[in-house]
Tab-separated table of C-alpha atoms in Angstrom:
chain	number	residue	atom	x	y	z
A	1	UNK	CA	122.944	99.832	62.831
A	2	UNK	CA	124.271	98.064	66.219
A	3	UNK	CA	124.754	101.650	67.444
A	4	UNK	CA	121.364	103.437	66.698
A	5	UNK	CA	119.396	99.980	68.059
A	6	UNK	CA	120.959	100.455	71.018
A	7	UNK	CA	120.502	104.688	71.557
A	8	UNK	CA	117.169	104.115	70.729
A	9	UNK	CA	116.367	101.328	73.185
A	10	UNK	CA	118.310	103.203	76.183
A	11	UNK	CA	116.232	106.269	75.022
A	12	UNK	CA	112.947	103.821	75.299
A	13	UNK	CA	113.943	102.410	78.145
A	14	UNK	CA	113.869	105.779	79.787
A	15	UNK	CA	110.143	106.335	78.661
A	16	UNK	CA	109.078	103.048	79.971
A	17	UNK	CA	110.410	103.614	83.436
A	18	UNK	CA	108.551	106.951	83.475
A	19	UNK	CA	105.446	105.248	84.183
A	20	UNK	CA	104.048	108.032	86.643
A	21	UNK	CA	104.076	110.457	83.950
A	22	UNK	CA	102.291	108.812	81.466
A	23	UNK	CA	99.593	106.645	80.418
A	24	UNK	CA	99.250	102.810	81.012
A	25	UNK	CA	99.116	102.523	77.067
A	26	UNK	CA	102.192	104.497	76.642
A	27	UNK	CA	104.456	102.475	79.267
A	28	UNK	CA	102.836	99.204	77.687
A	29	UNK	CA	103.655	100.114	73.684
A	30	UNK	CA	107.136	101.645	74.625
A	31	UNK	CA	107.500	98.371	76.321
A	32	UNK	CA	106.409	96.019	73.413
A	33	UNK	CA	108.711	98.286	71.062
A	34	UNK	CA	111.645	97.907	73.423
A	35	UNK	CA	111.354	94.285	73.166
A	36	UNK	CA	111.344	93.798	69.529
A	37	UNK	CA	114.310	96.415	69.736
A	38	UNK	CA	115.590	93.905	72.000
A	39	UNK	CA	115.303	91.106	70.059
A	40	UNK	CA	116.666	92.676	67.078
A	41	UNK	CA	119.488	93.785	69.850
A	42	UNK	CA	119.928	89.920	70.184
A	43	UNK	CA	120.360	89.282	65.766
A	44	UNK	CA	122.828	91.867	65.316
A	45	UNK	CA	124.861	90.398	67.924
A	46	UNK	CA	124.784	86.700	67.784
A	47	UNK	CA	127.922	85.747	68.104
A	48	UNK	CA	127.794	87.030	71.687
A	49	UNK	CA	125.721	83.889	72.317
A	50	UNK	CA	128.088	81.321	70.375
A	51	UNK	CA	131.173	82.754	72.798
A	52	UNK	CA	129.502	81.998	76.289
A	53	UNK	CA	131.308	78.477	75.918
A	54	UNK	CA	134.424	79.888	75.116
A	55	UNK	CA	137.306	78.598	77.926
A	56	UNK	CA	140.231	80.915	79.739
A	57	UNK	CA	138.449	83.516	80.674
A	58	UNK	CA	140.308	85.821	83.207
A	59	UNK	CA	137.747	86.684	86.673
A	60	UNK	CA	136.792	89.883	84.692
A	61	UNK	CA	135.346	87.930	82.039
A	62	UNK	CA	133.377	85.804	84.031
A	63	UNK	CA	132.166	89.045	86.400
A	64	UNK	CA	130.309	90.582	82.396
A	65	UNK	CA	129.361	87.463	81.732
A	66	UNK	CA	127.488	86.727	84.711
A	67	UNK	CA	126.006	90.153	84.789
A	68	UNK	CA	125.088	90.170	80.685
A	69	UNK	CA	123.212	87.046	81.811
A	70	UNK	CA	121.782	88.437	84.667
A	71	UNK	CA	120.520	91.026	82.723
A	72	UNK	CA	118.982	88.931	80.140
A	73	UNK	CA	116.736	87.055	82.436
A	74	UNK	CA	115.667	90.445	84.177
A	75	UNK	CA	114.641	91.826	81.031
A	76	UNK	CA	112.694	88.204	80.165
A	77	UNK	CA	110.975	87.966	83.446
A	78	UNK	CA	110.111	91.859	82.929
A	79	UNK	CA	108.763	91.401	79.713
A	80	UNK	CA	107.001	88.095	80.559
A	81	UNK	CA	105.389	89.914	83.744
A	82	UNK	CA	104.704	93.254	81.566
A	83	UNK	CA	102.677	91.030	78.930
A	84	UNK	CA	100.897	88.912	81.970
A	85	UNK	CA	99.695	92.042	84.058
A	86	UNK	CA	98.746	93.967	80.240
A	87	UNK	CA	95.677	96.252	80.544
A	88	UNK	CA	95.790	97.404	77.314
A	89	UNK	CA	98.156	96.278	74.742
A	90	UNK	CA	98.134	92.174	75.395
A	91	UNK	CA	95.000	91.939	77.458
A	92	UNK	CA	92.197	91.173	75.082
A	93	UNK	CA	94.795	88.829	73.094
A	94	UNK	CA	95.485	86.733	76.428
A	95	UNK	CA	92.731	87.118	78.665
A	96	UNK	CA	94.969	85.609	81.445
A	97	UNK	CA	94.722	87.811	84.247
A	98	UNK	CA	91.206	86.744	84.649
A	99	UNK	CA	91.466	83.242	84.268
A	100	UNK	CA	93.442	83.143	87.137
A	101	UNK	CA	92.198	85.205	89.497
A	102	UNK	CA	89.199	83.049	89.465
């Protein structure tokens, strides 16, 4: 299960950066589906989470752990900028955009 969550999110991640050569609603519900993916992503490994405590790690260690969290929080600030600038998918749930720009 780990496996196929993971090919299918590096396959949707491919779509989504494709922007150019497809439709705002495509990029935005590939998007949406790669999050939930990625929160499922996040379930099936848990324990990942409980270990970032964990002492005696060698300078290797540290180097994936810094970059797994890097890449966490650029995938949050992506998705939390993908659902603020929504023009389709989240934009008659939210109505932010226009709030602000006001």
């Amino acid at each position: 299960m780990r496996k196929f969550v993971d090919i299918v999110m590096a396959v949707l991640m491919i779509g989504v950066m494709s922007y150019q050569a497809a439709e705002n609603l495509f990029h935005e519900a590939l998007g949406t589906v790669l999050f939930l993916l990625f929160i499922i992503h996040d379930i099936l490994n848990r324990k990942w989470y409980g270990s970032i405590g964990k002492r005696g790690r060698n300078s290797y260690q540290k180097m994936i752990l810094a970059v797994n969290l890097m890449t966490l929080i650029c995938i949050l600030a992506a998705t939390g900028t993908g659902i603020y600038l929504s023009q389709t998918v989240f934009a008659p749930l939210l109505g932010m955009r226009e709030a602000y720009l006001v």
